[in-house]
Coordinates of N, CA and C in Angstrom, one line a residue:
X594 N 16.6 5.1 3.9 CA 16.0 4.8 2.6 C 14.6 4.2 2.9
X595 N 13.6 4.7 2.2 CA 12.2 4.2 2.4 C 12.0 2.9 1.6
X596 N 10.9 2.4 1.8 CA 10.5 1.1 1.1 C 10.5 1.4 -0.4
X597 N 11.0 0.5 -1.2 CA 11.0 0.6 -2.6 C 9.6 0.1 -3.0
X598 N 9.0 0.7 -4.1 CA 7.7 0.3 -4.6 C 7.8 -0.4 -5.9
X599 N 9.0 -0.3 -6.6 CA 9.1 -0.9 -7.9 C 9.1 -2.4 -7.8
X600 N 8.7 -3.0 -8.9 CA 8.6 -4.4 -9.0 C 9.9 -5.0 -9.7
X601 N 10.4 -6.0 -9.2 CA 11.6 -6.7 -9.9 C 11.0 -7.7 -10.9
X602 N 11.7 -7.7 -12.0 CA 11.4 -8.8 -13.0 C 12.5 -9.9 -13.0
X603 N 13.4 -9.8 -12.1 CA 14.4 -10.8 -11.9 C 13.9 -12.0 -11.2
X604 N 14.6 -13.2 -11.5 CA 14.3 -14.4 -10.7 C 14.6 -14.1 -9.2
X605 N 13.9 -14.8 -8.3 CA 14.0 -14.5 -6.9 C 15.4 -14.5 -6.3
X606 N 16.2 -15.4 -6.6 CA 17.6 -15.5 -6.1 C 18.4 -14.3 -6.6
X607 N 18.3 -13.9 -7.9 CA 19.0 -12.8 -8.5 C 18.6 -11.5 -7.8
X608 N 17.3 -11.4 -7.5 CA 16.8 -10.2 -6.9 C 17.3 -10.1 -5.4
X609 N 17.4 -11.2 -4.7 CA 17.9 -11.2 -3.4 C 19.4 -10.8 -3.4
X610 N 20.1 -11.4 -4.3 CA 21.6 -11.1 -4.4 C 21.8 -9.6 -4.8
X611 N 21.0 -9.0 -5.7 CA 21.1 -7.6 -6.0 C 20.8 -6.7 -4.8
X612 N 19.7 -7.1 -4.1 CA 19.4 -6.3 -3.0 C 20.4 -6.3 -1.9
X613 N 21.0 -7.5 -1.7 CA 22.1 -7.7 -0.7 C 23.3 -6.8 -1.1
X614 N 23.6 -6.8 -2.4 CA 24.7 -5.9 -2.8 C 24.4 -4.5 -2.6
X615 N 23.2 -4.1 -3.0 CA 22.8 -2.7 -2.8 C 22.9 -2.3 -1.3
X616 N 22.5 -3.2 -0.4 CA 22.5 -2.9 1.0 C 23.9 -3.1 1.6
X617 N 24.8 -3.6 0.9 CA 26.1 -3.9 1.4 C 26.1 -4.9 2.5
X618 N 25.3 -5.9 2.4 CA 25.2 -7.0 3.4 C 25.7 -8.3 2.9
X619 N 26.1 -9.2 3.8 CA 26.5 -10.5 3.4 C 25.5 -11.5 3.8
X620 N 25.7 -12.8 3.5 CA 24.8 -13.8 3.9 C 24.6 -13.9 5.4
X621 N 25.7 -13.7 6.1 CA 25.7 -13.7 7.6 C 24.9 -12.5 8.1
X622 N 25.2 -11.4 7.5 CA 24.4 -10.2 7.9 C 22.9 -10.3 7.7
X623 N 22.5 -10.8 6.5 CA 21.1 -11.0 6.2 C 20.6 -12.1 7.1
X624 N 21.4 -13.1 7.4 CA 20.9 -14.2 8.3 C 20.6 -13.6 9.7
X625 N 21.4 -12.7 10.2 CA 21.2 -12.2 11.5 C 20.0 -11.3 11.6
X626 N 19.6 -10.7 10.4 CA 18.4 -9.8 10.4 C 17.1 -10.7 10.2
X627 N 17.2 -11.9 9.7 CA 16.0 -12.6 9.4 C 15.8 -13.9 10.2
X628 N 16.9 -14.3 10.9 CA 16.8 -15.6 11.7 C 16.9 -16.8 10.8
X629 N 17.3 -16.6 9.5 CA 17.5 -17.7 8.6 C 19.0 -18.0 8.6
X630 N 19.4 -19.2 8.2 CA 20.8 -19.5 8.1 C 21.5 -18.9 6.9
X631 N 22.7 -18.6 7.0 CA 23.5 -18.1 5.9 C 23.5 -19.1 4.7
X632 N 23.7 -20.4 5.1 CA 23.7 -21.4 4.1 C 22.4 -21.5 3.3
X633 N 21.3 -21.4 4.0 CA 20.0 -21.4 3.4 C 19.8 -20.2 2.4
X634 N 20.3 -19.1 2.9 CA 20.2 -17.9 2.0 C 21.0 -18.1 0.7
X635 N 22.2 -18.7 0.9 CA 23.1 -19.0 -0.2 C 22.4 -19.9 -1.2
X636 N 21.7 -20.9 -0.7 CA 20.9 -21.8 -1.6 C 19.8 -21.1 -2.3
X637 N 19.1 -20.2 -1.6 CA 18.1 -19.4 -2.3 C 18.6 -18.5 -3.4
X638 N 19.7 -17.9 -3.1 CA 20.3 -17.0 -4.2 C 20.7 -17.8 -5.4
X639 N 21.3 -19.0 -5.2 CA 21.8 -19.8 -6.3 C 20.7 -20.7 -6.9
X640 N 19.5 -20.6 -6.4 CA 18.4 -21.4 -7.0 C 18.4 -22.9 -6.6
X641 N 19.0 -23.2 -5.5 CA 19.1 -24.6 -5.1 C 17.9 -24.9 -4.1
X642 N 17.1 -24.0 -3.8 CA 15.9 -24.2 -3.0 C 14.8 -23.4 -3.7
X643 N 13.6 -23.9 -3.5 CA 12.4 -23.2 -4.1 C 12.2 -21.9 -3.4
X644 N 11.4 -21.0 -4.0 CA 11.0 -19.8 -3.4 C 10.3 -20.1 -2.1
X645 N 10.7 -19.5 -1.0 CA 10.2 -19.8 0.3 C 8.8 -19.4 0.5
X646 N 8.2 -19.7 1.6 CA 6.9 -19.4 2.0 C 6.7 -17.8 2.1
X647 N 5.5 -17.4 2.0 CA 5.2 -16.0 2.1 C 5.8 -15.4 3.4
X648 N 5.7 -16.1 4.5 CA 6.3 -15.6 5.7 C 7.7 -15.3 5.6
X649 N 8.5 -16.2 5.0 CA 9.9 -16.0 4.8 C 10.2 -14.9 3.8
X650 N 9.4 -14.8 2.7 CA 9.6 -13.7 1.8 C 9.4 -12.4 2.5
X651 N 8.4 -12.3 3.3 CA 8.1 -11.1 4.1 C 9.3 -10.7 5.0
X652 N 9.9 -11.7 5.6 CA 11.1 -11.5 6.5 C 12.3 -10.9 5.6
X653 N 12.5 -11.6 4.5 CA 13.6 -11.1 3.6 C 13.3 -9.7 3.1
X654 N 12.1 -9.5 2.7 CA 11.7 -8.2 2.1 C 12.0 -7.1 3.2
X655 N 11.5 -7.3 4.4 CA 11.7 -6.3 5.5 C 13.2 -6.1 5.7
X656 N 14.0 -7.1 5.8 CA 15.4 -7.0 6.0 C 16.1 -6.3 4.9
X657 N 15.6 -6.4 3.7 CA 16.2 -5.8 2.5 C 15.6 -4.5 2.1
X658 N 14.7 -4.0 2.9 CA 14.0 -2.7 2.7 C 13.2 -2.6 1.4
X659 N 12.4 -3.7 1.1 CA 11.5 -3.7 0.0 C 10.2 -4.3 0.5
X660 N 9.2 -4.1 -0.3 CA 7.9 -4.8 0.0 C 8.0 -6.2 -0.5
X661 N 7.2 -7.2 0.0 CA 7.2 -8.5 -0.5 C 6.9 -8.5 -2.0
X662 N 6.0 -7.6 -2.4 CA 5.6 -7.5 -3.8 C 6.7 -7.2 -4.8
X663 N 7.8 -6.8 -4.2 CA 9.0 -6.5 -5.1 C 9.4 -7.8 -5.9
X664 N 9.2 -8.9 -5.3 CA 9.6 -10.2 -5.9 C 8.5 -10.8 -6.8
X665 N 8.9 -11.0 -8.0 CA 8.0 -11.5 -9.1 C 7.3 -12.8 -8.6
X666 N 8.0 -13.7 -8.0 CA 7.4 -15.0 -7.6 C 6.3 -14.8 -6.5
X667 N 6.5 -13.8 -5.7 CA 5.5 -13.5 -4.7 C 4.2 -13.0 -5.4
X668 N 4.4 -12.0 -6.3 CA 3.3 -11.5 -7.0 C 2.5 -12.6 -7.8
X669 N 3.2 -13.5 -8.4 CA 2.6 -14.6 -9.1 C 1.8 -15.5 -8.2
X670 N 2.4 -15.7 -7.0 CA 1.7 -16.5 -6.0 C 0.4 -15.9 -5.5
X671 N 0.4 -14.6 -5.3 CA -0.8 -13.9 -4.9 C -1.8 -13.9 -6.0
X672 N -1.4 -13.7 -7.3 CA -2.4 -13.8 -8.4 C -3.0 -15.2 -8.5
X673 N -2.1 -16.2 -8.4 CA -2.6 -17.6 -8.4 C -3.6 -17.9 -7.4
X674 N -3.3 -17.4 -6.1 CA -4.3 -17.7 -5.0 C -5.6 -17.0 -5.3
X675 N -5.6 -15.8 -5.9 CA -6.8 -15.0 -6.2 C -7.6 -15.8 -7.3
X676 N -6.9 -16.2 -8.3 CA -7.5 -16.9 -9.4 C -8.2 -18.2 -9.0
X677 N -7.5 -18.9 -8.1 CA -8.1 -20.2 -7.6 C -9.5 -20.0 -7.0
X678 N -9.8 -18.8 -6.5 CA -11.1 -18.5 -5.9 C -12.1 -18.0 -7.0
X679 N -11.6 -17.8 -8.2 CA -12.5 -17.3 -9.3 C -12.4 -18.2 -10.6
X680 N -12.9 -19.4 -10.5 CA -12.8 -20.3 -11.7 C -13.3 -19.7 -13.0
X681 N -14.4 -18.9 -12.9 CA -14.9 -18.3 -14.2 C -13.8 -17.4 -14.8
X682 N -13.1 -16.7 -14.0 CA -12.0 -15.8 -14.5 C -10.9 -16.6 -15.1
X683 N -10.6 -17.7 -14.5 CA -9.6 -18.6 -15.1 C -10.0 -19.0 -16.5
X684 N -11.3 -19.4 -16.6 CA -11.8 -19.9 -18.0 C -11.7 -18.7 -19.0
X685 N -12.1 -17.5 -18.6 CA -12.1 -16.4 -19.5 C -10.6 -16.0 -19.9
X686 N -9.7 -16.0 -18.9 CA -8.3 -15.7 -19.3 C -7.7 -16.8 -20.2
X687 N -8.1 -18.0 -19.9 CA -7.6 -19.1 -20.7 C -8.0 -19.0 -22.2
X688 N -9.3 -18.7 -22.3 CA -9.8 -18.6 -23.7 C -9.2 -17.4 -24.4
X689 N -9.0 -16.3 -23.6 CA -8.4 -15.1 -24.2 C -7.0 -15.2 -24.6
X690 N -6.2 -15.9 -23.8 CA -4.7 -15.9 -24.1 C -4.2 -17.2 -24.7
X691 N -5.0 -18.3 -24.7 CA -4.5 -19.5 -25.2 C -5.2 -19.9 -26.5
X692 N -6.4 -19.5 -26.6 CA -7.1 -19.9 -27.9 C -6.6 -19.1 -29.1

């Protein structure tokens, strides 16, 4: 199966759990593919830990055969980082969507 290009609108943990189900993998199986602990993965799925660093998101994405951009929170993080470098754009967006 090739890399998926569609974007998920699900919360991070829900998306991970769905992708694990689709792949037919367990927490232990995903742990062995990523070098993360099964317990940590369980906490991510159930929302007991924050969305991990971009590096960890990339590891999970590769193991689950998607791009990091599949995850809504990753896309939001990328947009936020870009906007932080463009304060004028932040002001224009704020005026357009909040006013």
